mmCIF file of C-alpha atoms in Angstrom:
data_model
loop_
_atom_site.group_PDB
_atom_site.id
_atom_site.type_symbol
_atom_site.label_atom_id
_atom_site.label_comp_id
_atom_site.label_asym_id
_atom_site.label_seq_id
_atom_site.Cartn_x
_atom_site.Cartn_y
_atom_site.Cartn_z
ATOM 1 C CA MET D 1 -1.769 44.912 -6.304
ATOM 2 C CA THR D 2 -1.887 42.960 -2.457
ATOM 3 C CA GLY D 3 -5.498 41.912 -3.525
ATOM 4 C CA LEU D 4 -4.537 40.330 -6.685
ATOM 5 C CA VAL D 5 -1.869 38.555 -4.512
ATOM 6 C CA LEU D 6 -3.099 37.737 -1.812
ATOM 7 C CA LEU D 7 -5.953 36.275 -4.431
ATOM 8 C CA LEU D 8 -3.367 34.153 -6.073
ATOM 9 C CA VAL D 9 -2.297 32.875 -2.693
ATOM 10 C CA ILE D 10 -5.536 31.477 -1.493
ATOM 11 C CA LEU D 11 -5.897 30.546 -5.179
ATOM 12 C CA ALA D 12 -2.684 28.090 -4.537
ATOM 13 C CA ILE D 13 -3.441 26.369 -1.411
ATOM 14 C CA LEU D 14 -7.161 25.341 -2.974
ATOM 15 C CA GLY D 15 -5.769 23.653 -5.649
ATOM 16 C CA ALA D 16 -2.742 22.275 -3.703
ATOM 17 C CA GLY D 17 -5.787 20.910 -1.368
ATOM 18 C CA VAL D 18 -7.460 19.232 -4.531
ATOM 19 C CA ALA D 19 -4.629 18.016 -5.801
ATOM 20 C CA VAL D 20 -3.813 16.277 -2.536
ATOM 21 C CA GLY D 21 -7.363 15.330 -2.068
ATOM 22 C CA LEU D 22 -7.294 13.847 -5.870
ATOM 23 C CA SER D 23 -4.429 11.811 -5.480
ATOM 24 C CA ARG D 24 -5.634 10.877 -1.862
ATOM 25 C CA ARG D 25 -8.862 9.250 -4.028
ATOM 26 C CA LYS D 26 -6.442 7.760 -6.520
ATOM 27 C CA ARG D 27 -4.758 5.795 -3.645
ATOM 28 C CA ASN D 28 -7.628 4.795 -1.999
ATOM 29 C CA PRO D 29 -9.102 1.762 -4.282
ATOM 30 C CA PHE D 30 -11.965 1.475 -3.124
ATOM 31 C CA THR D 31 -12.964 4.594 -4.244
ATOM 32 C CA ASN D 32 -12.538 3.087 -7.445
ATOM 33 C CA GLN D 33 -15.677 1.596 -8.647
ATOM 34 C CA GLN D 34 -13.677 -0.669 -10.747
ATOM 35 C CA PHE D 35 -11.978 -2.016 -8.580
ATOM 36 C CA VAL D 36 -15.003 -2.450 -6.459
ATOM 37 C CA SER D 37 -16.996 -4.149 -8.355
ATOM 38 C CA GLU D 38 -13.943 -6.560 -9.301
ATOM 39 C CA TRP D 39 -13.786 -7.088 -5.671
ATOM 40 C CA GLU D 40 -17.504 -7.579 -5.494
ATOM 41 C CA GLN D 41 -17.460 -10.286 -8.076
ATOM 42 C CA ARG D 42 -14.437 -12.354 -5.893
ATOM 43 C CA MET D 43 -16.773 -12.123 -3.330
ATOM 44 C CA ARG D 44 -19.649 -13.249 -4.617
ATOM 45 C CA ALA D 45 -17.020 -15.844 -6.725
ATOM 46 C CA VAL D 46 -15.868 -17.109 -2.714
ATOM 47 C CA GLU D 47 -19.526 -17.826 -1.881
ATOM 48 C CA ALA D 48 -20.316 -19.072 -4.537
ATOM 49 C CA SER D 49 -17.507 -21.988 -4.398
ATOM 50 C CA LEU D 50 -17.661 -22.835 -0.810
ATOM 51 C CA GLY D 51 -21.115 -22.144 -0.368
ATOM 52 C CA TRP D 52 -20.580 -19.773 2.615
ATOM 53 C CA ARG D 53 -21.515 -16.145 2.452
ATOM 54 C CA PHE D 54 -20.223 -12.770 3.564
ATOM 55 C CA VAL D 55 -21.883 -10.554 6.614
ATOM 56 C CA ALA D 56 -21.477 -7.186 7.858
ATOM 57 C CA GLU D 57 -22.718 -8.371 11.753
ATOM 58 C CA ASP D 58 -19.977 -9.133 13.926
ATOM 59 C CA GLN D 59 -19.428 -12.757 14.422
ATOM 60 C CA GLY D 60 -17.158 -12.670 17.850
ATOM 61 C CA PHE D 61 -13.998 -12.999 15.947
ATOM 62 C CA GLN D 62 -11.575 -12.430 19.182
ATOM 63 C CA GLU D 63 -14.032 -14.031 21.547
ATOM 64 C CA ARG D 64 -13.740 -17.448 19.928
ATOM 65 C CA VAL D 65 -10.592 -17.147 19.640
ATOM 66 C CA PRO D 66 -9.094 -14.861 22.162
ATOM 67 C CA HIS D 67 -5.083 -15.484 22.378
ATOM 68 C CA VAL D 68 -5.090 -15.292 17.921
ATOM 69 C CA GLY D 69 -7.308 -12.284 18.152
ATOM 70 C CA ARG D 70 -4.758 -10.688 21.175
ATOM 71 C CA MET D 71 -1.555 -11.794 18.837
ATOM 72 C CA LEU D 72 -3.284 -9.923 16.142
ATOM 73 C CA GLU D 73 -4.699 -6.837 17.637
ATOM 74 C CA ALA D 74 -8.718 -8.455 15.777
ATOM 75 C CA ASP D 75 -10.691 -5.636 17.732
ATOM 76 C CA ARG D 76 -13.917 -5.127 15.872
ATOM 77 C CA SER D 77 -11.803 -1.905 13.632
ATOM 78 C CA ARG D 78 -9.373 -4.477 12.049
ATOM 79 C CA VAL D 79 -11.584 -6.999 11.284
ATOM 80 C CA LYS D 80 -12.467 -6.171 7.752
ATOM 81 C CA PHE D 81 -14.322 -9.189 6.060
ATOM 82 C CA GLN D 82 -15.973 -12.017 7.461
ATOM 83 C CA LEU D 83 -17.685 -15.183 5.878
ATOM 84 C CA VAL D 84 -19.944 -17.625 7.797
ATOM 85 C CA GLY D 85 -20.895 -21.292 6.710
ATOM 86 C CA GLN D 86 -21.031 -24.714 6.908
ATOM 87 C CA TRP D 87 -18.176 -27.277 5.931
ATOM 88 C CA ARG D 88 -18.553 -30.992 6.134
ATOM 89 C CA GLY D 89 -21.451 -30.312 8.687
ATOM 90 C CA VAL D 90 -19.676 -27.773 10.789
ATOM 91 C CA PRO D 91 -20.459 -24.039 11.810
ATOM 92 C CA VAL D 92 -16.850 -22.255 9.884
ATOM 93 C CA LEU D 93 -16.206 -18.256 10.745
ATOM 94 C CA ALA D 94 -13.498 -17.264 7.783
ATOM 95 C CA VAL D 95 -12.128 -13.732 8.278
ATOM 96 C CA GLU D 96 -9.862 -10.844 7.415
ATOM 97 C CA VAL D 97 -7.617 -9.584 9.529
ATOM 98 C CA VAL D 98 -5.676 -6.174 9.293
ATOM 99 C CA LEU D 99 -2.508 -5.800 11.589
ATOM 100 C CA ARG D 100 -0.670 -2.708 12.516
ATOM 101 C CA THR D 101 2.910 -3.271 12.815
ATOM 102 C CA ASP D 102 4.816 -0.481 13.821
ATOM 103 C CA ASN D 103 8.919 0.184 14.023
ATOM 104 C CA VAL D 104 10.662 3.107 14.683
ATOM 105 C CA VAL D 105 10.586 4.352 11.086
ATOM 106 C CA THR D 106 7.352 3.451 9.684
ATOM 107 C CA HIS D 107 4.077 1.908 10.396
ATOM 108 C CA GLU D 108 3.009 -1.247 7.881
ATOM 109 C CA PHE D 109 -0.061 -2.676 8.126
ATOM 110 C CA ARG D 110 -0.455 -6.942 6.814
ATOM 111 C CA THR D 111 -3.453 -8.446 5.935
ATOM 112 C CA TYR D 112 -4.222 -12.015 7.668
ATOM 113 C CA SER D 113 -6.960 -14.531 6.858
ATOM 114 C CA ALA D 114 -7.919 -17.258 9.473
ATOM 115 C CA VAL D 115 -10.617 -19.494 9.233
ATOM 116 C CA VAL D 116 -12.269 -20.950 12.958
ATOM 117 C CA VAL D 117 -14.509 -24.042 13.766
ATOM 118 C CA PRO D 118 -15.352 -25.299 17.181
ATOM 119 C CA ARG D 119 -12.622 -27.045 19.125
ATOM 120 C CA PRO D 120 -14.239 -30.651 19.809
ATOM 121 C CA MET D 121 -13.177 -30.273 23.355
ATOM 122 C CA PRO D 122 -12.281 -27.036 25.405
ATOM 123 C CA GLY D 123 -9.269 -27.060 27.104
ATOM 124 C CA PRO D 124 -5.649 -24.963 27.234
ATOM 125 C CA TRP D 125 -4.108 -22.956 24.616
ATOM 126 C CA VAL D 126 -1.791 -24.086 22.393
ATOM 127 C CA LEU D 127 -0.380 -21.955 19.398
ATOM 128 C CA ILE D 128 1.787 -23.683 16.325
ATOM 129 C CA SER D 129 2.477 -21.382 14.345
ATOM 130 C CA PRO D 130 5.717 -21.026 11.196
ATOM 131 C CA ARG D 131 9.402 -19.690 12.216
ATOM 132 C CA GLU D 132 10.005 -17.493 9.268
ATOM 133 C CA ASP D 133 6.283 -15.196 10.270
ATOM 134 C CA SER D 134 7.939 -13.400 13.348
ATOM 135 C CA VAL D 135 4.054 -11.331 13.798
ATOM 136 C CA TRP D 136 3.748 -14.185 16.561
ATOM 137 C CA GLY D 137 6.385 -13.854 18.898
ATOM 138 C CA ILE D 138 5.244 -10.554 20.339
ATOM 139 C CA PHE D 139 3.880 -11.622 23.288
ATOM 140 C CA GLU D 140 5.514 -15.726 24.348
ATOM 141 C CA GLN D 141 8.482 -17.220 23.909
ATOM 142 C CA PHE D 142 8.211 -20.120 22.193
ATOM 143 C CA THR D 143 9.143 -24.120 23.864
ATOM 144 C CA LEU D 144 11.095 -26.240 21.924
ATOM 145 C CA THR D 145 9.318 -29.892 21.200
ATOM 146 C CA GLY D 146 12.369 -32.102 21.379
ATOM 147 C CA ASP D 147 11.911 -32.948 17.135
ATOM 148 C CA PRO D 148 14.605 -30.753 15.584
ATOM 149 C CA VAL D 149 12.721 -31.448 11.795
ATOM 150 C CA PHE D 150 9.789 -29.932 13.745
ATOM 151 C CA ASP D 151 11.002 -27.230 15.762
ATOM 152 C CA GLN D 152 13.214 -26.087 12.710
ATOM 153 C CA ARG D 153 9.585 -25.330 10.648
ATOM 154 C CA TYR D 154 7.381 -24.880 13.555
ATOM 155 C CA GLU D 155 7.244 -22.664 16.875
ATOM 156 C CA VAL D 156 4.871 -23.697 19.619
ATOM 157 C CA ARG D 157 3.372 -22.035 22.610
ATOM 158 C CA ARG D 158 1.377 -23.037 25.378
ATOM 159 C CA ALA D 159 0.082 -21.944 28.691
ATOM 160 C CA ASN D 160 -0.141 -26.363 29.906
ATOM 161 C CA PRO D 161 3.050 -27.605 28.731
ATOM 162 C CA ALA D 162 1.461 -31.510 30.096
ATOM 163 C CA PHE D 163 -1.394 -30.667 27.646
ATOM 164 C CA ALA D 164 1.099 -29.243 24.563
ATOM 165 C CA THR D 165 3.009 -32.756 25.015
ATOM 166 C CA ALA D 166 0.147 -34.873 25.233
ATOM 167 C CA LEU D 167 -1.378 -32.765 21.972
ATOM 168 C CA LEU D 168 2.161 -33.017 19.860
ATOM 169 C CA GLY D 169 2.535 -36.777 20.855
ATOM 170 C CA SER D 170 -0.101 -37.739 19.710
ATOM 171 C CA GLY D 171 1.362 -37.867 16.499
ATOM 172 C CA LEU D 172 0.296 -34.192 15.178
ATOM 173 C CA THR D 173 3.917 -32.926 14.469
ATOM 174 C CA GLN D 174 4.600 -35.864 12.173
ATOM 175 C CA ALA D 175 0.765 -34.887 10.622
ATOM 176 C CA LEU D 176 2.006 -31.417 10.033
ATOM 177 C CA LEU D 177 5.181 -32.423 8.891
ATOM 178 C CA HIS D 178 3.945 -34.315 6.099
ATOM 179 C CA ASP D 179 0.655 -32.714 5.370
ATOM 180 C CA PRO D 180 0.795 -29.589 2.071
ATOM 181 C CA ARG D 181 -2.219 -27.720 3.277
ATOM 182 C CA ALA D 182 -0.105 -27.318 6.265
ATOM 183 C CA ALA D 183 2.948 -25.630 5.262
ATOM 184 C CA GLY D 184 3.205 -21.713 6.291
ATOM 185 C CA VAL D 185 -0.272 -21.616 8.431
ATOM 186 C CA ALA D 186 -0.032 -21.254 12.006
ATOM 187 C CA LEU D 187 -2.755 -23.359 13.860
ATOM 188 C CA ALA D 188 -4.180 -22.355 17.119
ATOM 189 C CA PHE D 189 -5.719 -24.383 19.990
ATOM 190 C CA ASP D 190 -7.263 -22.075 21.501
ATOM 191 C CA GLU D 191 -9.631 -22.874 24.355
ATOM 192 C CA HIS D 192 -13.028 -23.778 22.446
ATOM 193 C CA ALA D 193 -12.059 -23.330 18.890
ATOM 194 C CA LEU D 194 -9.204 -23.965 16.262
ATOM 195 C CA ALA D 195 -8.143 -21.724 13.975
ATOM 196 C CA ALA D 196 -5.507 -21.906 11.117
ATOM 197 C CA VAL D 197 -4.114 -18.900 10.300
ATOM 198 C CA VAL D 198 -2.304 -17.542 6.710
ATOM 199 C CA PRO D 199 -1.076 -13.993 5.088
ATOM 200 C CA GLY D 200 -3.010 -12.558 2.995
ATOM 201 C CA HIS D 201 -6.115 -11.644 1.599
ATOM 202 C CA LEU D 202 -9.848 -13.350 2.468
ATOM 203 C CA VAL D 203 -10.493 -13.815 -1.356
ATOM 204 C CA GLN D 204 -7.067 -15.085 -2.155
ATOM 205 C CA ALA D 205 -6.618 -17.840 1.252
ATOM 206 C CA PRO D 206 -7.581 -21.716 0.509
ATOM 207 C CA LEU D 207 -10.213 -21.338 2.573
ATOM 208 C CA GLY D 208 -11.513 -24.759 1.714
ATOM 209 C CA HIS D 209 -8.154 -26.301 2.111
ATOM 210 C CA LEU D 210 -7.891 -24.485 5.669
ATOM 211 C CA ALA D 211 -11.193 -25.830 6.865
ATOM 212 C CA ASP D 212 -10.554 -29.445 5.535
ATOM 213 C CA LEU D 213 -7.453 -29.124 7.367
ATOM 214 C CA LEU D 214 -8.885 -28.376 10.342
ATOM 215 C CA LEU D 215 -11.645 -30.800 11.019
ATOM 216 C CA ASP D 216 -8.835 -33.492 9.937
ATOM 217 C CA LEU D 217 -6.371 -32.461 12.671
ATOM 218 C CA GLY D 218 -9.627 -32.192 15.175
ATOM 219 C CA GLY D 219 -10.744 -35.379 14.251
ATOM 220 C CA ARG D 220 -7.765 -37.352 15.102
ATOM 221 C CA VAL D 221 -6.300 -35.744 18.079
ATOM 222 C CA PRO D 222 -7.773 -38.041 21.093
ATOM 223 C CA TRP D 223 -9.420 -35.422 23.243
ATOM 224 C CA GLN D 224 -10.805 -37.313 25.727
ATOM 225 C CA ALA D 225 -6.867 -38.755 26.271
ATOM 226 C CA LEU D 226 -5.341 -35.507 26.957
ATOM 227 C CA PRO D 227 -4.909 -33.477 30.428
ATOM 228 C CA ARG D 228 -7.373 -31.050 30.918
ATOM 229 C CA GLY D 229 -6.215 -28.971 33.597
#
C-alpha cells in the first residue's frame, strides 16, 4: 500500500512538471511554429521594402551610441534583432532592444526600436526625448530650453550647455515641433552618431521615416558653426 501511494505521488509530481513545461511552451511565442513563420515573413517584408537585411552578427549598437545604449541598458543580451543597409547613400543600423524596468512589485520588459546613422561631425552628446516617456529620465536631469511649447513636449539632456544651446538655436526646436515624423521619437546626437528611438518592435517601427528624419535633421544643422568642446 505504501508503495502504491509513493508511486501515485511520483506520477502526480511528474504530471505537474509536464503541465508547467507545456504552459511555459505555450506562453513562449517562439516555440509556436506558426508564430515563428509569421515573424519571419514580416522580417522578410521589412527587408524587401527597405533594401536592408537582418544580421545575426553584433553590430556594436552600444559602442555606436554609448549614451543611448547606457540608458536602454543595451548590452548584447538585450539587442534582439539588427538590420543593416544603406539609406539615401548613408549606412544605417536598426536594432530592437528589450529594456527591463523594475519596480518594487514586478519586473516589466519594454521594447524599443532604434535607427542609427553616422553623425556628420563628432562632438558633445545631446538627448531630446518625449516628456511622456519616463525611461529617459533615469540617469540625468533634463534642462529647460526656454521655449514653453518645446519644453512641454520634450526634455533635453546634454553634456555641454553651449553646444546644446547652439544646436537647439539653429532651428532644431521648430523643426521638431512641426515635423510629424518626430512625434513620440527620442533623438540622440551622440558623440559620433545620430539615433532615433521609438517604443515598439522593429518590424512595426516606421524605419524609413526615422532614417529620413535623422538625415534631414543632420543635413540642416550648421555643424561647422557649433561649439566643439
